[in-house]
Coordinates of C-alpha atoms in Angstrom, one line a residue:
M1 CA 155.9 -92.3 -111.0
N2 CA 157.9 -89.5 -110.4
T3 CA 160.6 -88.7 -107.7
D4 CA 158.1 -87.1 -105.4
Q5 CA 155.7 -90.1 -105.1
L6 CA 159.1 -92.0 -105.2
Q7 CA 160.0 -90.7 -102.5
Q8 CA 157.3 -90.9 -100.8
Y9 CA 156.7 -94.6 -100.6
V10 CA 159.7 -95.0 -99.7
A11 CA 158.9 -93.1 -96.6
E12 CA 156.1 -95.2 -95.9
N13 CA 158.4 -98.4 -96.6
S14 CA 161.6 -98.3 -94.8
Q15 CA 163.7 -96.4 -93.0
V16 CA 166.1 -95.1 -95.4
E17 CA 165.2 -91.8 -95.0
T18 CA 165.6 -91.5 -90.9
I19 CA 169.1 -93.6 -91.4
F20 CA 170.2 -91.7 -94.1
M21 CA 169.1 -87.8 -92.0
E22 CA 170.5 -88.8 -89.3
K23 CA 174.1 -90.2 -91.1
A24 CA 174.2 -86.4 -92.7
T25 CA 173.1 -84.5 -90.2
D26 CA 176.2 -85.5 -88.2
Y27 CA 177.9 -85.5 -90.3
L28 CA 177.1 -81.9 -91.2
N29 CA 177.3 -81.5 -87.5
G30 CA 180.9 -82.6 -87.5
K31 CA 181.8 -80.3 -90.2
N32 CA 180.2 -77.8 -88.6
K33 CA 182.4 -78.0 -85.5
K34 CA 186.0 -77.0 -87.2
R35 CA 184.2 -74.4 -88.9
L36 CA 185.4 -70.8 -87.5
A37 CA 182.7 -69.6 -85.0
A38 CA 181.1 -66.8 -87.1
K39 CA 181.3 -69.8 -90.0
R40 CA 179.2 -72.3 -87.8
W41 CA 175.8 -73.1 -90.2
N42 CA 172.7 -73.0 -87.4
E43 CA 170.8 -76.3 -87.2
A44 CA 167.9 -75.4 -89.8
R45 CA 170.8 -74.9 -92.1
I46 CA 172.5 -77.8 -91.3
Q47 CA 168.7 -80.3 -91.8
R48 CA 168.0 -77.8 -95.1
Q49 CA 171.7 -79.2 -96.1
A50 CA 170.7 -83.0 -95.4
E51 CA 167.7 -82.5 -97.0
K52 CA 169.8 -81.5 -99.9
M53 CA 171.6 -84.7 -99.8
Y54 CA 168.1 -87.3 -98.7
D55 CA 167.1 -85.4 -102.1
Q56 CA 169.9 -86.2 -104.6
V57 CA 169.7 -90.0 -103.2
I58 CA 166.0 -90.3 -104.4
E59 CA 167.2 -88.6 -107.7
N60 CA 169.9 -90.9 -107.9
L61 CA 168.0 -94.0 -107.0
Y62 CA 165.1 -92.5 -109.4
N63 CA 167.3 -92.7 -112.7
K64 CA 168.6 -96.1 -112.3
L65 CA 165.2 -97.1 -111.4
H66 CA 163.9 -95.5 -114.5
T67 CA 165.9 -97.5 -116.9
Q68 CA 166.3 -101.1 -115.1
V69 CA 161.9 -100.9 -114.9
K70 CA 162.0 -99.6 -118.1
A71 CA 159.0 -96.7 -117.5
N72 CA 158.5 -93.7 -116.9
R73 CA 157.3 -90.3 -115.1
F74 CA 153.5 -91.5 -116.7
T75 CA 154.3 -95.0 -115.9
P76 CA 151.8 -96.2 -113.5
A77 CA 152.9 -96.5 -109.8
E78 CA 152.0 -99.9 -109.2
T79 CA 154.6 -100.8 -112.1
W80 CA 157.5 -99.3 -110.0
I81 CA 156.0 -100.8 -107.0
K82 CA 156.2 -104.1 -108.0
F83 CA 159.5 -104.0 -109.5
I84 CA 161.2 -102.5 -105.9
N85 CA 159.0 -105.6 -103.6
E86 CA 160.4 -108.4 -106.1
N87 CA 163.5 -106.8 -106.5
E88 CA 164.2 -106.0 -102.8
V89 CA 165.2 -103.1 -103.8
L90 CA 164.2 -101.2 -99.9
D91 CA 165.9 -103.8 -98.7
G92 CA 168.9 -103.2 -100.5
L93 CA 169.0 -99.3 -99.7
E94 CA 168.4 -100.0 -96.5
E95 CA 171.9 -102.0 -96.1
S96 CA 173.7 -99.5 -98.3
M97 CA 172.5 -97.0 -95.9
I98 CA 173.4 -98.3 -92.6
E99 CA 177.0 -99.1 -94.3
L100 CA 176.9 -95.4 -94.9
E101 CA 180.0 -93.4 -94.1
F102 CA 180.2 -89.7 -95.1
E103 CA 184.4 -88.6 -95.2

């Protein structure tokens, strides 16, 4: 499994992406309001920044799972999915996203 496959699996099997993107967009919009009018970002840029932040979350998750699963990107996805399900990784990640606060 690679990071793209992990991101797809997370998106299809949890609300992590939805929760994170909503919170990140709200945070970035709040920061944007504090900028001078000439320096404010448009909605597309805010969306891209939120997506970059989410990509980093997935990258971090992949790196943590990679060491725990004792696998690499060539290990079958079933091995990763089995570990994710047995350890309730998505449930824990959803809870973390619900509690997430940006500063």
